[in-house]
């Protein structure tokens, strides 16, 4: 099958994606982070002034990126004076950037910092320390802006997030949890008295995920809890009294906190709340916490990232749509209307080549959520098109409907895409999320195989020309699906997981106990019955494996050993490794080379 010509090149895809994130609004100005794929993937901070002037604040080689939990999070904050405090990627120290002077270090080397906020002349944040024996400890600390001594405010738990100081400065609220739980499993909202250090739990526990606290006033807090089975918004007293759902719905009001520093709602003048909510993509609405009335804003966006900021009646966030790039947007909740302040893409391809997603539910005993992206060019008469099934990472994450040039790169060439939210994905409630508990490598595989068979049964795809691709945990599912079924013509894994024992032994601390929830306690027989490397003899289709050599999350050995095992069995396999790349490719040259290899792979197998 010859692919259709397309105006979207590998370079277009690879050099796109400044990935705007983490907006802050104050005094008419808006700050956010952007990546620079053509500069080695470094992250800068930009500021848009009230007159529309845009300034890039961090020149090369500075890069605002934190490695807390390895996935990082909000790497900067803004002081009341308009100065910037940021974590620098190279040494992970906090720096103060004032006016046009060079950044001044606020912290010594040897620690990492994230989830920054400024209160009373200090930066309050999560600090992560790595000792020489491999142990990791975390605490909430305050760092004086004048360079004084760092003060440890809260410790004693494995993980901390979302520090928030009460308006009167007397109390610190935060989220904490311990191994082996992940933050979407069970967390606690705790409060510490800053006068005497007393701490108590306000809400949460081992089976309740509590996230994103914010102070309503000195004695009450807002928070997100999934005690109902869905992440809904609650209000609670300082001691945990009078907890109530502000608006109960079978919808999610946040996304899973893989990165620290997100805020899925914000308080507006008069006490109303700007909130995100929905199934799958999250819409922006205004909620009256007194009556519980919720109304969505009339905006041309399908979804928003879970990181909102507010100034007056305006809400600033990162919004997206299927035919509009991910953009920093200011929305007026009082007068209506919106303004795009910064975009993920400098220019768009002809909209004719951008696929429009359709939400589908793959039928069956379980039912699987997915988004269907039909190919742009019609197949020749009697020719059913090939498809690629996308498998997101996480696995506790989700596929959204944001414009994605990687998808358009394929659909514009006559290859359809089905983006699957397999069981375990977020956006559809806790029960859907927990389908994967103890079933990783089984339930996710069952869902993507069912999706492939559904495509063929519906006449949407040629049954002999369906491939599967995914990254990280999605790469695990790709490998496992190719081991356990014969429905795929080929599989593409980006930095995927092939073996469990090495992952448990060598992965980073944040996910070091995650496998216990996904599969079970370490057991060689159970692992051998589940992991792709042990089941590699079942692979009959060609595979393409791509890997960054500096990946601290999924070490290169995971892809290397699987590639070697395939080669020993005579299964066609291409393994490409990239120097200087971590978990998620950031450099233009890497992204272009990987996509070119992927297209060549599809040309061969289709």
mmCIF file of N, CA and C in Angstrom, residues 370 386-392 410 415-420 422 447-455 465-470 474 478 487-488 490 492 598 602 606:
data_model
loop_
_atom_site.group_PDB
_atom_site.id
_atom_site.type_symbol
_atom_site.label_atom_id
_atom_site.label_comp_id
_atom_site.label_asym_id
_atom_site.label_seq_id
_atom_site.Cartn_x
_atom_site.Cartn_y
_atom_site.Cartn_z
ATOM 1 N N UNK A 370 -12.332 4.937 24.063
ATOM 2 C CA UNK A 370 -11.287 5.217 23.081
ATOM 3 C C UNK A 370 -11.707 6.412 22.236
ATOM 4 N N UNK A 386 -5.183 0.761 6.896
ATOM 5 C CA UNK A 386 -4.477 0.275 8.089
ATOM 6 C C UNK A 386 -4.740 1.200 9.263
ATOM 7 N N UNK A 387 -4.515 0.700 10.457
ATOM 8 C CA UNK A 387 -4.693 1.491 11.681
ATOM 9 C C UNK A 387 -3.534 1.238 12.633
ATOM 10 N N UNK A 388 -3.258 2.262 13.449
ATOM 11 C CA UNK A 388 -2.320 2.117 14.562
ATOM 12 C C UNK A 388 -3.083 2.397 15.844
ATOM 13 N N UNK A 389 -3.017 1.472 16.793
ATOM 14 C CA UNK A 389 -3.625 1.680 18.109
ATOM 15 C C UNK A 389 -2.594 2.338 19.017
ATOM 16 N N UNK A 390 -2.934 3.495 19.540
ATOM 17 C CA UNK A 390 -2.075 4.213 20.472
ATOM 18 C C UNK A 390 -2.397 3.748 21.895
ATOM 19 N N UNK A 391 -1.341 3.478 22.687
ATOM 20 C CA UNK A 391 -1.490 3.062 24.082
ATOM 21 C C UNK A 391 -0.730 4.059 24.950
ATOM 22 N N UNK A 392 -1.452 4.822 25.760
ATOM 23 C CA UNK A 392 -0.795 5.850 26.562
ATOM 24 C C UNK A 392 0.023 5.233 27.684
ATOM 25 N N UNK A 410 0.235 10.566 10.730
ATOM 26 C CA UNK A 410 -0.207 9.260 10.244
ATOM 27 C C UNK A 410 -1.520 9.348 9.482
ATOM 28 N N UNK A 415 -3.345 6.434 7.291
ATOM 29 C CA UNK A 415 -3.299 5.472 8.391
ATOM 30 C C UNK A 415 -4.200 5.978 9.510
ATOM 31 N N UNK A 416 -5.215 5.211 9.888
ATOM 32 C CA UNK A 416 -6.088 5.617 10.980
ATOM 33 C C UNK A 416 -5.444 5.396 12.339
ATOM 34 N N UNK A 417 -5.971 6.075 13.344
ATOM 35 C CA UNK A 417 -5.465 5.963 14.716
ATOM 36 C C UNK A 417 -6.646 5.715 15.651
ATOM 37 N N UNK A 418 -6.474 4.774 16.571
ATOM 38 C CA UNK A 418 -7.423 4.568 17.661
ATOM 39 C C UNK A 418 -6.645 4.739 18.957
ATOM 40 N N UNK A 419 -6.978 5.788 19.702
ATOM 41 C CA UNK A 419 -6.292 6.097 20.963
ATOM 42 C C UNK A 419 -7.121 5.513 22.099
ATOM 43 N N UNK A 420 -6.570 4.518 22.784
ATOM 44 C CA UNK A 420 -7.354 3.697 23.710
ATOM 45 C C UNK A 420 -7.129 4.114 25.161
ATOM 46 N N UNK A 422 -7.584 2.301 27.982
ATOM 47 C CA UNK A 422 -7.797 0.956 28.504
ATOM 48 C C UNK A 422 -8.122 0.998 29.992
ATOM 49 N N UNK A 447 -7.818 -5.246 26.580
ATOM 50 C CA UNK A 447 -8.531 -4.088 26.042
ATOM 51 C C UNK A 447 -7.989 -3.649 24.686
ATOM 52 N N UNK A 448 -6.672 -3.633 24.500
ATOM 53 C CA UNK A 448 -6.151 -3.191 23.203
ATOM 54 C C UNK A 448 -6.390 -4.261 22.135
ATOM 55 N N UNK A 449 -6.362 -5.532 22.515
ATOM 56 C CA UNK A 449 -6.686 -6.595 21.554
ATOM 57 C C UNK A 449 -8.157 -6.503 21.159
ATOM 58 N N UNK A 450 -9.028 -6.256 22.148
ATOM 59 C CA UNK A 450 -10.453 -6.096 21.852
ATOM 60 C C UNK A 450 -10.675 -4.904 20.926
ATOM 61 N N UNK A 451 -9.900 -3.824 21.131
ATOM 62 C CA UNK A 451 -10.027 -2.643 20.280
ATOM 63 C C UNK A 451 -9.628 -2.964 18.840
ATOM 64 N N UNK A 452 -8.559 -3.741 18.669
ATOM 65 C CA UNK A 452 -8.130 -4.111 17.321
ATOM 66 C C UNK A 452 -9.179 -4.976 16.636
ATOM 67 N N UNK A 453 -9.712 -5.926 17.358
ATOM 68 C CA UNK A 453 -10.727 -6.799 16.765
ATOM 69 C C UNK A 453 -12.007 -6.028 16.427
ATOM 70 N N UNK A 454 -12.332 -5.055 17.259
ATOM 71 C CA UNK A 454 -13.507 -4.222 16.984
ATOM 72 C C UNK A 454 -13.304 -3.408 15.711
ATOM 73 N N UNK A 455 -12.106 -2.835 15.526
ATOM 74 C CA UNK A 455 -11.820 -2.078 14.309
ATOM 75 C C UNK A 455 -12.047 -2.933 13.066
ATOM 76 N N UNK A 465 -3.675 -5.378 8.888
ATOM 77 C CA UNK A 465 -2.810 -4.199 8.913
ATOM 78 C C UNK A 465 -3.166 -3.299 10.094
ATOM 79 N N UNK A 466 -3.086 -3.854 11.286
ATOM 80 C CA UNK A 466 -3.294 -3.096 12.518
ATOM 81 C C UNK A 466 -2.026 -3.225 13.360
ATOM 82 N N UNK A 467 -1.439 -2.108 13.697
ATOM 83 C CA UNK A 467 -0.239 -2.087 14.539
ATOM 84 C C UNK A 467 -0.598 -1.477 15.885
ATOM 85 N N UNK A 468 0.302 -1.620 16.843
ATOM 86 C CA UNK A 468 0.098 -1.062 18.176
ATOM 87 C C UNK A 468 1.378 -0.359 18.590
ATOM 88 N N UNK A 469 1.231 0.833 19.197
ATOM 89 C CA UNK A 469 2.413 1.595 19.636
ATOM 90 C C UNK A 469 2.119 2.279 20.954
ATOM 91 N N UNK A 470 3.169 2.430 21.787
ATOM 92 C CA UNK A 470 2.995 3.087 23.073
ATOM 93 C C UNK A 470 4.337 3.348 23.719
ATOM 94 N N UNK A 474 2.906 2.192 28.374
ATOM 95 C CA UNK A 474 2.286 1.835 27.099
ATOM 96 C C UNK A 474 3.168 0.917 26.283
ATOM 97 N N UNK A 478 2.341 -2.753 24.726
ATOM 98 C CA UNK A 478 2.664 -3.119 23.345
ATOM 99 C C UNK A 478 3.390 -4.454 23.304
ATOM 100 N N UNK A 487 -2.983 -10.573 16.662
ATOM 101 C CA UNK A 487 -3.840 -9.655 15.905
ATOM 102 C C UNK A 487 -3.069 -8.490 15.315
ATOM 103 N N UNK A 488 -1.832 -8.284 15.761
ATOM 104 C CA UNK A 488 -1.103 -7.100 15.322
ATOM 105 C C UNK A 488 -0.070 -7.429 14.248
ATOM 106 N N UNK A 490 2.436 -5.464 13.745
ATOM 107 C CA UNK A 490 3.702 -4.986 14.271
ATOM 108 C C UNK A 490 3.489 -4.179 15.522
ATOM 109 N N UNK A 492 5.334 -1.045 18.145
ATOM 110 C CA UNK A 492 6.342 -0.001 18.338
ATOM 111 C C UNK A 492 6.346 0.396 19.806
ATOM 112 N N UNK A 598 9.653 5.150 12.671
ATOM 113 C CA UNK A 598 8.319 4.587 12.874
ATOM 114 C C UNK A 598 7.548 4.533 11.550
ATOM 115 N N UNK A 602 6.074 1.201 9.514
ATOM 116 C CA UNK A 602 4.704 0.981 9.032
ATOM 117 C C UNK A 602 4.679 0.717 7.528
ATOM 118 N N UNK A 606 2.869 -2.702 6.503
ATOM 119 C CA UNK A 606 1.571 -2.506 5.861
ATOM 120 C C UNK A 606 1.634 -2.706 4.354
#
